[in-house]
mmCIF file of C-alpha atoms in Angstrom:
data_model
loop_
_atom_site.group_PDB
_atom_site.id
_atom_site.type_symbol
_atom_site.label_atom_id
_atom_site.label_comp_id
_atom_site.label_asym_id
_atom_site.label_seq_id
_atom_site.Cartn_x
_atom_site.Cartn_y
_atom_site.Cartn_z
ATOM 1 C CA MET A 1 45.698 -10.996 -61.296
ATOM 2 C CA LYS A 2 49.228 -9.601 -61.314
ATOM 3 C CA GLU A 3 52.224 -11.932 -61.386
ATOM 4 C CA ARG A 4 55.703 -10.655 -60.468
ATOM 5 C CA VAL A 5 59.201 -11.969 -60.937
ATOM 6 C CA SER A 6 60.283 -10.743 -57.499
ATOM 7 C CA PRO A 7 58.257 -8.906 -54.859
ATOM 8 C CA ALA A 8 61.145 -6.465 -54.399
ATOM 9 C CA LEU A 9 61.654 -5.497 -58.058
ATOM 10 C CA PRO A 10 59.107 -3.676 -60.197
ATOM 11 C CA CYS A 11 58.419 -4.972 -63.677
ATOM 12 C CA ILE A 12 59.281 -2.403 -66.381
ATOM 13 C CA TRP A 13 58.174 -2.541 -69.996
ATOM 14 C CA ILE A 14 59.471 -0.282 -72.745
ATOM 15 C CA LEU A 15 56.999 0.147 -75.590
ATOM 16 C CA THR A 16 59.311 0.729 -78.532
ATOM 17 C CA SER A 17 58.507 3.263 -81.206
ATOM 18 C CA HIS A 18 58.584 2.750 -84.957
ATOM 19 C CA HIS A 19 60.893 5.798 -84.984
ATOM 20 C CA THR A 20 64.356 4.471 -84.165
ATOM 21 C CA GLY A 21 65.428 7.813 -82.675
ATOM 22 C CA ASP A 22 62.722 7.559 -80.015
ATOM 23 C CA ASN A 23 64.024 4.240 -78.693
ATOM 24 C CA THR A 24 67.472 5.469 -77.616
ATOM 25 C CA PRO A 25 66.176 7.809 -74.858
ATOM 26 C CA LEU A 26 63.632 5.174 -73.791
ATOM 27 C CA ARG A 27 66.356 2.587 -73.265
ATOM 28 C CA ALA A 28 68.696 5.119 -71.604
ATOM 29 C CA LEU A 29 66.024 6.158 -69.106
ATOM 30 C CA ALA A 30 65.096 2.567 -68.294
ATOM 31 C CA GLU A 31 68.727 1.487 -67.924
ATOM 32 C CA ALA A 32 69.429 4.458 -65.633
ATOM 33 C CA LEU A 33 66.907 2.972 -63.217
ATOM 34 C CA GLY A 34 69.127 -0.102 -62.921
ATOM 35 C CA LEU A 35 66.166 -2.479 -62.892
ATOM 36 C CA PRO A 36 65.259 -5.402 -65.145
ATOM 37 C CA LEU A 37 63.236 -4.386 -68.176
ATOM 38 C CA GLN A 38 61.462 -5.888 -71.144
ATOM 39 C CA MET A 39 61.311 -4.353 -74.615
ATOM 40 C CA LYS A 40 57.887 -4.675 -76.236
ATOM 41 C CA GLN A 41 57.471 -4.058 -79.945
ATOM 42 C CA PHE A 42 54.122 -3.679 -81.675
ATOM 43 C CA VAL A 43 53.186 -3.958 -85.324
ATOM 44 C CA PHE A 44 50.247 -1.792 -86.273
ATOM 45 C CA ARG A 45 47.588 -2.330 -88.918
ATOM 46 C CA PRO A 46 46.941 0.179 -91.695
ATOM 47 C CA LEU A 47 44.897 3.161 -90.516
ATOM 48 C CA GLU A 48 46.082 2.501 -86.965
ATOM 49 C CA TRP A 49 45.030 5.982 -85.924
ATOM 50 C CA LEU A 50 41.314 5.402 -86.528
ATOM 51 C CA PRO A 51 40.543 3.018 -83.605
ATOM 52 C CA ARG A 52 42.819 5.067 -81.349
ATOM 53 C CA ILE A 53 40.965 8.292 -82.160
ATOM 54 C CA LEU A 54 37.489 6.749 -81.946
ATOM 55 C CA LEU A 55 37.934 4.289 -79.060
ATOM 56 C CA GLY A 56 40.965 5.431 -77.057
ATOM 57 C CA ALA A 57 42.449 2.563 -75.042
ATOM 58 C CA THR A 58 42.212 -0.286 -77.548
ATOM 59 C CA LEU A 59 44.317 -2.966 -79.175
ATOM 60 C CA LEU A 60 42.257 -3.030 -82.386
ATOM 61 C CA SER A 61 45.032 -1.312 -84.328
ATOM 62 C CA VAL A 62 47.680 -3.831 -83.169
ATOM 63 C CA ASP A 63 48.526 -6.928 -85.204
ATOM 64 C CA ARG A 64 48.774 -9.252 -82.186
ATOM 65 C CA THR A 65 50.282 -12.132 -84.221
ATOM 66 C CA LYS A 66 53.325 -10.011 -85.167
ATOM 67 C CA SER A 67 53.666 -8.061 -81.904
ATOM 68 C CA SER A 68 55.217 -8.760 -78.514
ATOM 69 C CA SER A 69 53.264 -10.768 -75.975
ATOM 70 C CA LEU A 70 51.195 -9.017 -73.343
ATOM 71 C CA GLY A 71 51.469 -11.926 -70.913
ATOM 72 C CA PRO A 72 52.615 -11.870 -67.301
ATOM 73 C CA PRO A 73 54.468 -10.640 -65.417
ATOM 74 C CA TYR A 74 52.512 -7.452 -65.993
ATOM 75 C CA PRO A 75 54.317 -4.116 -65.767
ATOM 76 C CA ASP A 76 54.384 -1.747 -62.833
ATOM 77 C CA LEU A 77 55.945 0.921 -65.074
ATOM 78 C CA ILE A 78 55.756 1.559 -68.823
ATOM 79 C CA ILE A 79 58.202 3.881 -70.549
ATOM 80 C CA ALA A 80 57.160 4.860 -74.069
ATOM 81 C CA ALA A 81 57.226 7.492 -76.805
ATOM 82 C CA GLY A 82 55.002 8.256 -79.754
ATOM 83 C CA ARG A 83 51.278 8.405 -80.193
ATOM 84 C CA ARG A 84 50.916 4.869 -81.581
ATOM 85 C CA SER A 85 51.817 3.326 -78.235
ATOM 86 C CA GLU A 86 49.414 5.521 -76.257
ATOM 87 C CA ALA A 87 46.328 3.385 -76.825
ATOM 88 C CA VAL A 88 48.325 0.238 -76.024
ATOM 89 C CA ALA A 89 49.691 1.688 -72.771
ATOM 90 C CA PHE A 90 46.254 2.850 -71.624
ATOM 91 C CA TRP A 91 44.735 -0.527 -72.547
ATOM 92 C CA ILE A 92 47.413 -2.288 -70.462
ATOM 93 C CA ARG A 93 46.648 -0.037 -67.491
ATOM 94 C CA ARG A 94 42.894 -0.555 -67.821
ATOM 95 C CA HIS A 95 42.949 -4.339 -68.309
ATOM 96 C CA LEU A 96 46.177 -5.693 -66.812
ATOM 97 C CA ASN A 97 47.312 -3.389 -63.994
ATOM 98 C CA PRO A 98 45.242 -0.400 -62.835
ATOM 99 C CA GLY A 99 48.147 0.736 -60.619
ATOM 100 C CA LEU A 100 50.492 1.005 -63.615
ATOM 101 C CA ARG A 101 52.613 4.141 -63.948
ATOM 102 C CA LEU A 102 53.140 5.566 -67.447
ATOM 103 C CA VAL A 103 56.155 7.657 -68.439
ATOM 104 C CA TYR A 104 56.169 9.242 -71.887
ATOM 105 C CA VAL A 105 59.348 10.691 -73.367
ATOM 106 C CA GLY A 106 59.048 13.488 -75.884
ATOM 107 C CA MET A 107 55.802 15.202 -76.764
ATOM 108 C CA PRO A 108 52.861 13.240 -75.327
ATOM 109 C CA TRP A 109 49.660 13.460 -77.335
#
C-alpha cells in the first residue's frame, strides 16, 4: 500500500550512480521540477551484473545493509542513470508502486 507525504505532491526518488558525473544531471533535472526529492544510494555486491542479467528486476545484487532504505513513502517518479540502478528501479515498480514512472538520463540499457 502506498503512503504519501502530501496528496498534492508526488514523491520523487533519485537513484544515484556510482559515477559522480551521472549524478549532476540527475539532481539538476529533479531540482528543475521544484518538488521535494530523496536521494537513494545503493551499494552493490561483487558480480552485480550477474543477477541483473539472469533475473532482471531484482535486489539480489544490492547490499541492503549498506544501501538506502526502500521504505515509504514510495516514489511516484524515479530519476536515474546507469545500468546498475535499472534492476533496482524495475524491482521498485514491480513490488512497491506499479504506477511508478521511470526517467533515465543518458544511455538507457
